[in-house]
Short mmCIF file of C-alpha atoms in Angstrom, two decimals:
data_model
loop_
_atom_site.label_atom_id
_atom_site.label_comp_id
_atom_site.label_asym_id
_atom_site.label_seq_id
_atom_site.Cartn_x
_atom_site.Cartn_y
_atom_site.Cartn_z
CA UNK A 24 -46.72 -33.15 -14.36
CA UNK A 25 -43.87 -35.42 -15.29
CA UNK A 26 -41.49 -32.66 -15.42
CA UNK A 27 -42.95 -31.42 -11.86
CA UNK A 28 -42.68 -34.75 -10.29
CA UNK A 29 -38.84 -35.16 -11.37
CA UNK A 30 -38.10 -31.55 -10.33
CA UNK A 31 -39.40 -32.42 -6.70
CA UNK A 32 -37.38 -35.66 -7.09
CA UNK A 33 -34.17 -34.36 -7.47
CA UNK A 34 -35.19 -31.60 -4.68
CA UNK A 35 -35.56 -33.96 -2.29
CA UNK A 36 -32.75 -36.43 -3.45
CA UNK A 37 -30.02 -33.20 -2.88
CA UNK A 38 -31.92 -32.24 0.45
CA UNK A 39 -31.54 -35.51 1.79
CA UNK A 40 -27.64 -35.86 0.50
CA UNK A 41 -26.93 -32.34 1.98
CA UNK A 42 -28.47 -34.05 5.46
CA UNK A 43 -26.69 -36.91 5.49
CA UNK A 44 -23.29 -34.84 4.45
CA UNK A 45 -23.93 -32.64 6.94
CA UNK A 46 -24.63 -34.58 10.25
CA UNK A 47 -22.06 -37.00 9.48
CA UNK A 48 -19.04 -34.93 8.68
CA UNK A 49 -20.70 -32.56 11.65
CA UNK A 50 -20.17 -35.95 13.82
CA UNK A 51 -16.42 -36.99 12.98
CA UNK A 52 -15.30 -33.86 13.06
CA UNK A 53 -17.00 -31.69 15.84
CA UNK A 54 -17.69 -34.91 18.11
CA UNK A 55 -15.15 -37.92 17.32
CA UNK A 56 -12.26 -36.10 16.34
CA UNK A 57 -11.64 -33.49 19.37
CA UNK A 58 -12.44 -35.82 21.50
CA UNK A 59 -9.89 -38.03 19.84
CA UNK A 60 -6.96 -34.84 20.18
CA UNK A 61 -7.94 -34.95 23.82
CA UNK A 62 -7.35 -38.44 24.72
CA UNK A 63 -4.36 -38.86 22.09
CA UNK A 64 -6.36 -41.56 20.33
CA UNK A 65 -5.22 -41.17 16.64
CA UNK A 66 -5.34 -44.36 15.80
CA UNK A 67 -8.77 -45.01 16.96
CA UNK A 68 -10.17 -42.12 15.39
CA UNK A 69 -8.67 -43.49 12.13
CA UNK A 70 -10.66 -46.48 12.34
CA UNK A 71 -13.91 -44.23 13.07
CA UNK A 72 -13.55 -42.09 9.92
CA UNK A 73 -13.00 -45.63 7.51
CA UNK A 74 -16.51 -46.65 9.33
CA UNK A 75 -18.14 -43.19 8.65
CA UNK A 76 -17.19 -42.51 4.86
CA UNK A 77 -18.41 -45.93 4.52
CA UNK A 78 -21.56 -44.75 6.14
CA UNK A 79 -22.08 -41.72 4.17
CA UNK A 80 -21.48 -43.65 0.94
CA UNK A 81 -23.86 -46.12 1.76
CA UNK A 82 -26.44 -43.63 2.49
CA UNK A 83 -25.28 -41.67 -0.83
CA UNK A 84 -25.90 -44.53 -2.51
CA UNK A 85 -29.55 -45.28 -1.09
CA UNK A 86 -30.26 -41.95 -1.80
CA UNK A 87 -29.75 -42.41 -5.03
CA UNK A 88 -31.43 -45.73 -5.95
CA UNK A 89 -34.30 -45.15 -4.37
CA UNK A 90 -35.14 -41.72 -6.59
CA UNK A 91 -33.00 -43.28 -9.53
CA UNK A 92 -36.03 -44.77 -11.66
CA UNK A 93 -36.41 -48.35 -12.63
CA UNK A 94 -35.59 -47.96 -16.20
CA UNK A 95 -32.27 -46.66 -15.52
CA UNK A 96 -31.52 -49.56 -12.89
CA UNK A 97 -32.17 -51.89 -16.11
CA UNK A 98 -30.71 -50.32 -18.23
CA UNK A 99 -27.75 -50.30 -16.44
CA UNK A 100 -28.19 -54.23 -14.80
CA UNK A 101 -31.13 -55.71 -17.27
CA UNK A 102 -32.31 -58.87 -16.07
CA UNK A 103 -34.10 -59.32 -12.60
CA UNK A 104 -35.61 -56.20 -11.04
CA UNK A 105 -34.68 -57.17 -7.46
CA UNK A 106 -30.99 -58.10 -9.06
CA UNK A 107 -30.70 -54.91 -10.86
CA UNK A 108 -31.43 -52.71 -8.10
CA UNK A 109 -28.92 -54.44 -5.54
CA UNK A 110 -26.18 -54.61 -8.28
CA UNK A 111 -27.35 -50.91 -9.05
CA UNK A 112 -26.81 -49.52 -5.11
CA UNK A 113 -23.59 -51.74 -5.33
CA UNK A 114 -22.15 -49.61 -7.89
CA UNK A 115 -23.05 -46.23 -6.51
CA UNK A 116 -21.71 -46.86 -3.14
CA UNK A 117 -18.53 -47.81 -4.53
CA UNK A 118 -18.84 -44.58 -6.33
CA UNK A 119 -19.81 -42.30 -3.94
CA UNK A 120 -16.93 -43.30 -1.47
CA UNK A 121 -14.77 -40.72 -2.86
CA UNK A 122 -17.62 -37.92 -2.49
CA UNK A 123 -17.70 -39.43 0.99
CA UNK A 124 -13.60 -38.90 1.45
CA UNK A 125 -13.80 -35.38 0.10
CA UNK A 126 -17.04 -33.96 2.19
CA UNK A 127 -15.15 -36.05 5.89
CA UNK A 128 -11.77 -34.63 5.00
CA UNK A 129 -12.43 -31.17 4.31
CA UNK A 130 -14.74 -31.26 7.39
CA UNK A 131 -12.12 -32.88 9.62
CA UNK A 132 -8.90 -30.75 8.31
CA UNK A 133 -10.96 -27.54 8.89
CA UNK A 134 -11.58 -29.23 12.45
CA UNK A 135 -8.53 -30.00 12.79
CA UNK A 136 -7.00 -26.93 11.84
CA UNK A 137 -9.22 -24.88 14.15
CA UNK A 138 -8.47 -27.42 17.13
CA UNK A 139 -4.56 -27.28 16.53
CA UNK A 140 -4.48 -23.71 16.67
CA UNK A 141 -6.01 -23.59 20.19
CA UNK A 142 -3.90 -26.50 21.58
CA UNK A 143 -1.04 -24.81 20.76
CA UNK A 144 -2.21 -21.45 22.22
CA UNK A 145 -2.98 -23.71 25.10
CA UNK A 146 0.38 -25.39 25.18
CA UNK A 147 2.03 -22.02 24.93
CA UNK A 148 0.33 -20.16 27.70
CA UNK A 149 1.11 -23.46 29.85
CA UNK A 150 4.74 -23.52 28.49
CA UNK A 151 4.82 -19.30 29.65
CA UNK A 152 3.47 -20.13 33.20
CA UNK A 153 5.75 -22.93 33.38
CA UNK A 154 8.84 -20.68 32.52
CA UNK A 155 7.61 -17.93 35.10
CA UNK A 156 7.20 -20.38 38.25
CA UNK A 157 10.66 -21.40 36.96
CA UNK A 158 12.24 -18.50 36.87
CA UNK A 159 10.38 -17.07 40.68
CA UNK A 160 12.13 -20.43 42.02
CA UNK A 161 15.66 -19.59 40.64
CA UNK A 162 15.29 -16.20 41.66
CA UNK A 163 13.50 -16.89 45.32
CA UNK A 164 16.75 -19.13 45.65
CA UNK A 165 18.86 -15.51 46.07
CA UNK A 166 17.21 -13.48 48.16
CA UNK A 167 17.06 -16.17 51.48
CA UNK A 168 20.63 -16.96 50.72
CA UNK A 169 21.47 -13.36 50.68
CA UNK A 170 19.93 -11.94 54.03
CA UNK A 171 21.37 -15.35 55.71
CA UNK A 172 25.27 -14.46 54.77
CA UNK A 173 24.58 -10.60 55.28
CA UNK A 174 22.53 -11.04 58.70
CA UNK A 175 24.52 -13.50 60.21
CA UNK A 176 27.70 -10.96 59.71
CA UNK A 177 25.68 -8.48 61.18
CA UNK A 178 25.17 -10.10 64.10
CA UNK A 179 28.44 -11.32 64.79
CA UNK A 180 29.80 -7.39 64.26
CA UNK A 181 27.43 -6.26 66.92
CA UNK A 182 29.86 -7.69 69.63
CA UNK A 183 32.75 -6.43 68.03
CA UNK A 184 32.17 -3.28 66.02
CA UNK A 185 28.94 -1.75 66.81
CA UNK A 186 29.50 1.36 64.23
CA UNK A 187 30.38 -1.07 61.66
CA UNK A 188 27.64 -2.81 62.13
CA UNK A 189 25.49 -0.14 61.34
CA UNK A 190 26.91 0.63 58.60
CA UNK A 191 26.35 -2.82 56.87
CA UNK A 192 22.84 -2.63 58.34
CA UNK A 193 22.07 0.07 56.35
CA UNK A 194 23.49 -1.09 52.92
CA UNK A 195 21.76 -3.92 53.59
CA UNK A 196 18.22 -1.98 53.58
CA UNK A 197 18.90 -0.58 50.18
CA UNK A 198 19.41 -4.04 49.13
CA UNK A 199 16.15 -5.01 50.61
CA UNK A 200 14.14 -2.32 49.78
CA UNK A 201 15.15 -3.00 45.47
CA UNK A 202 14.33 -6.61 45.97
CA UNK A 203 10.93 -6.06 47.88
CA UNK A 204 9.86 -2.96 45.60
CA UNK A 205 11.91 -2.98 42.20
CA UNK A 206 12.73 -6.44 40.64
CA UNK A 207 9.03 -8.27 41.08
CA UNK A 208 8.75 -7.27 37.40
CA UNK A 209 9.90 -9.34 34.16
CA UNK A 210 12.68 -6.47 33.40
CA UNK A 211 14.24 -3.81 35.04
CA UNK A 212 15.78 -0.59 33.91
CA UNK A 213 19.70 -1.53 33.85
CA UNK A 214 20.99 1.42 35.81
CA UNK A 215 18.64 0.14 38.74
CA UNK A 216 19.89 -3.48 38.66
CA UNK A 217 23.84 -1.57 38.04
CA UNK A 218 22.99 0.33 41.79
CA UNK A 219 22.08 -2.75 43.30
CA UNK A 220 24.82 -4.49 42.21
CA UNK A 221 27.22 -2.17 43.58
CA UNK A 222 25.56 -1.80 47.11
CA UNK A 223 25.97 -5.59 47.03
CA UNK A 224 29.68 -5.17 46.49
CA UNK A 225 29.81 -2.58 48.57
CA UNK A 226 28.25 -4.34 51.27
CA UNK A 227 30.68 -7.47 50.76
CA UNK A 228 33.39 -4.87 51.01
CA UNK A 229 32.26 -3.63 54.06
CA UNK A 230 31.83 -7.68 55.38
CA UNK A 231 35.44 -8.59 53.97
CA UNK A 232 37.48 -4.98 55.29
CA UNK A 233 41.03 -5.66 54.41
CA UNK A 234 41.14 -9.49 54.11
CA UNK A 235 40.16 -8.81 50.62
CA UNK A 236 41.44 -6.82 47.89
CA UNK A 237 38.03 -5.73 45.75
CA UNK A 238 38.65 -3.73 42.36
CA UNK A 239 35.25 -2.75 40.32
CA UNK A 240 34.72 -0.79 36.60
CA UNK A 241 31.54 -0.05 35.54
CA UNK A 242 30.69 1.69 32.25
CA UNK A 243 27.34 2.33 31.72
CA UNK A 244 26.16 4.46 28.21
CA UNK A 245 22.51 4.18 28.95
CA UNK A 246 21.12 3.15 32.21
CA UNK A 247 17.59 2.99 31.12
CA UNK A 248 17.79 -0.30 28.58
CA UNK A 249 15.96 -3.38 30.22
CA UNK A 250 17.38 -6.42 32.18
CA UNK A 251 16.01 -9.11 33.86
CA UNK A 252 16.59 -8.55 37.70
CA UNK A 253 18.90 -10.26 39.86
CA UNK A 254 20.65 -12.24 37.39
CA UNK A 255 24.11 -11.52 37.63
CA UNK A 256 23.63 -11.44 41.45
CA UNK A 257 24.68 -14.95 42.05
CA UNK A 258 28.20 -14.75 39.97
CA UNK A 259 29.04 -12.02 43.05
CA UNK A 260 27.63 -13.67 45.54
CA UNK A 261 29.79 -16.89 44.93
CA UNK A 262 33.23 -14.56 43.83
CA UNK A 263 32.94 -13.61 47.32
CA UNK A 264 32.00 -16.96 48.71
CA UNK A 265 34.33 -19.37 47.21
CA UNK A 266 37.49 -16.23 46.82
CA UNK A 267 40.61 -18.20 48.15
CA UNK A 268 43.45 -16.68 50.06
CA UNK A 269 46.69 -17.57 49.76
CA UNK A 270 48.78 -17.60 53.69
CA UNK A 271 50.60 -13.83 54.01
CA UNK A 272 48.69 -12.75 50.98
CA UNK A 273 44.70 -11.20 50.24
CA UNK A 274 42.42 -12.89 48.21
CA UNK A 275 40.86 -10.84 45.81
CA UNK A 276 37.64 -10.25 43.41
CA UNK A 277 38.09 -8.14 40.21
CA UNK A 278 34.67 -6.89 38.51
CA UNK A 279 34.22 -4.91 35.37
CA UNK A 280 30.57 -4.27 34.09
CA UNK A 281 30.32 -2.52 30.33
CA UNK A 282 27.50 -1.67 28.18
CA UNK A 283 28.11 -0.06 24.68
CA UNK A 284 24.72 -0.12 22.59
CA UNK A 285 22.21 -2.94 23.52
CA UNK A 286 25.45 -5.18 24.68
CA UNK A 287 26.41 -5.76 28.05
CA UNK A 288 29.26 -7.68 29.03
CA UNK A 289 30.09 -8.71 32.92
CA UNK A 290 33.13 -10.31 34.00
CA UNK A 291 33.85 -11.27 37.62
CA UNK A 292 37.09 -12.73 38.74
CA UNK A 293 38.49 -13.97 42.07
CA UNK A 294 41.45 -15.81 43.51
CA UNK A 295 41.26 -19.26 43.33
CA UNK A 296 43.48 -22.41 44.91
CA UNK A 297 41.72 -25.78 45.82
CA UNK A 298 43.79 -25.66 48.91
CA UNK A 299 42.68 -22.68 50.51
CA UNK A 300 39.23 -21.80 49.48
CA UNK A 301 36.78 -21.38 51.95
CA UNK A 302 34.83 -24.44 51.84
CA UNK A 303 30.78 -24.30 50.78
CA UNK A 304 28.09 -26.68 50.88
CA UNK A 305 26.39 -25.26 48.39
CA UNK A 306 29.16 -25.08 45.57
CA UNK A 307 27.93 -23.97 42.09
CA UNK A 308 24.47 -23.55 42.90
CA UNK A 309 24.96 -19.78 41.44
CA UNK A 310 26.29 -20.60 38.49
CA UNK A 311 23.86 -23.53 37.87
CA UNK A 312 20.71 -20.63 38.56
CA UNK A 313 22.74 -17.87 36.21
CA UNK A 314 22.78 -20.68 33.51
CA UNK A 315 19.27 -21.29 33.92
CA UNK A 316 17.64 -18.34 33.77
CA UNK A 317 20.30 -17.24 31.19
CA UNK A 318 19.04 -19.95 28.64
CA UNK A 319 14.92 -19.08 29.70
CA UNK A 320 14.92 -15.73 29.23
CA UNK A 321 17.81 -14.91 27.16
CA UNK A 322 17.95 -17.47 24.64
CA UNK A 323 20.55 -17.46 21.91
CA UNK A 324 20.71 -13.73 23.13
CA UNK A 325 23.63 -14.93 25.78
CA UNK A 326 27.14 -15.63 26.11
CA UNK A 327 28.59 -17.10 29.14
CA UNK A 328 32.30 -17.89 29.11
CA UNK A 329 34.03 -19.87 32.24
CA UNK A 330 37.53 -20.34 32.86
CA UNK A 331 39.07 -21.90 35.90
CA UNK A 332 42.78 -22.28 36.52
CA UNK A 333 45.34 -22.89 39.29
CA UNK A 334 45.15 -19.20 40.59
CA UNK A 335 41.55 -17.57 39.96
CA UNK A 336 38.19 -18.42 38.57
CA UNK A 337 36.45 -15.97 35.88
CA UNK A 338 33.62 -15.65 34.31
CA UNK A 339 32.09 -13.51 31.67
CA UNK A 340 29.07 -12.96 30.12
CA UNK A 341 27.29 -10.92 27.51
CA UNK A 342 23.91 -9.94 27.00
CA UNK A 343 21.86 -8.25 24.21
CA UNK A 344 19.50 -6.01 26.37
CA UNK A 345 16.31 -4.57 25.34
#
């Protein structure tokens, strides 16, 4: 019977230490603690798991006395019954804090662990949108400055050169149609983006006629490698906006487009002198949207080189394409 009784005993002693484990490291780290990652309330939470190990020790401790028998409370503390047993549960909740520390922390860093990994697929899905409505705003900021220029010359040819007119009107609906059908996407195929490109030129050719000289190269291997649309768009669109002529002479804009293997490299140059630009109000705007979107979606894949003198303005860049 004896050996019965202290079988039970010790069955009910672990059932009751497995409870007490369990709902308390189940409360710090399933209730406290993510509510702690939410608010950003570290410190606080801190403070909450000192109170709780000190909790489960004490109740570790009670545990124990009570189904620890009274000669082993003597034994331990002889002298006054009462006395023992107090100095007795003393002892074993200063002894069963480290229990306590081990059962809370391994709850709480699995917790934690678990939690961590979602904030940060959280904070990168947030981090991807944010990076997408950045990029639509850079690249929104082309096409309305585009049709504006290319419109406005439109109309003005109409009372002067009604053929001509035509003409520009419809290089200016291939330019449309690859914005409104082709470059909604993420990337591009390159020799899609190259055709655009040059029906913009060719379309500031046609605005320009022989007040400009305009000189372009383009060497492409393999047309269907991926680019990111519309990004070199702004370099041409301010060669041919800030291009400066000299009196008796043409301005001019040089272009030269490569790609050998996954590298392309695109340099634009035009005539430059402070003194006879054509003023802009919006001055560097394209380059400050090119160097944007260059260091969101190609970083450390880029290279953008400037160089401004006394005569012309140039700029390069290289890409490592998909």
């Amino acid at each position: 019977m004896i050996e019965d009784f202290d079988f039970w005993s010790a069955t009910y002693q672990a059932v009751l230490v497995l409870i007490c484990s369990v709902f308390l490291a189940h409360f710090l780290s399933d209730v406290i603690l993510p509510n702690a990652l939410k608010k950003n309330k570290m410190n606080w939470f801190a403070i909450q798991s000192v109170l709780v190990i000190l909790l489960l020790s004490f109740c570790l401790a009670l545990i124990y006395t009570i189904f620890s028998d009274e000669i082993s409370r003597v034994r331990a503390y002889p002298g006054d019954g009462d006395l023992s047993s107090f100095h007795f549960l003393w002892s074993r909740f200063w002894g069963s804090i480290p229990a306590a520390i081990l059962i809370n922390g391994t709850a709480c860093g699995l917790r934690f662990y678990q939690e961590h990994s979602v904030i940060e697929k959280d904070h990168a899905q947030l981090q991807q949108v944010h990076l997408e409505a950045q990029i639509k705003i850079l690249q929104d900021q082309i096409n309305p400055h585009l049709m504006f220029n290319v419109l406005n010359h439109i109309h003005i040819l109409m009372q002067s050169d009604v053929q001509l007119a035509s003409v520009l009107l419809v290089q200016f609906s291939d330019i449309l149609r690859y914005q409104l059908y082709e470059c909604n996407k993420e990337y591009v195929p390159l020799h899609l983006e190259i055709k655009y490109l040059k029906d913009l030129i060719a379309v500031e050719e046609t605005r320009w006629g022989n007040e400009l000289e305009v000189k372009s190269k383009w060497n492409i291997e393999d047309g269907q490698l991926q680019i990111v649309p519309l990004l070199l768009v702004p370099l041409i669109e301010n060669a041919f906006k800030h291009v400066s002529r000299l009196p008796n002479q043409k301005g001019y804009v040089h272009l030269s487009c490569e790609q050998s293997g996954k590298q392309l490299h695109f340099k634009i140059e035009n005539s430059h002198t402070e003194q006879y630009k054509i003023p802009s109000k919006s001055q560097g705007l394209g380059l400050e949207n090119v160097k944007k979107r260059l260091a969101i979606q190609y970083p450390e894949k880029h290279q953008l080189s400037i160089n401004k003198t006394d005569s012309d303005f140039t700029i390069t860049v290289g890409l490592d394409l998909k």
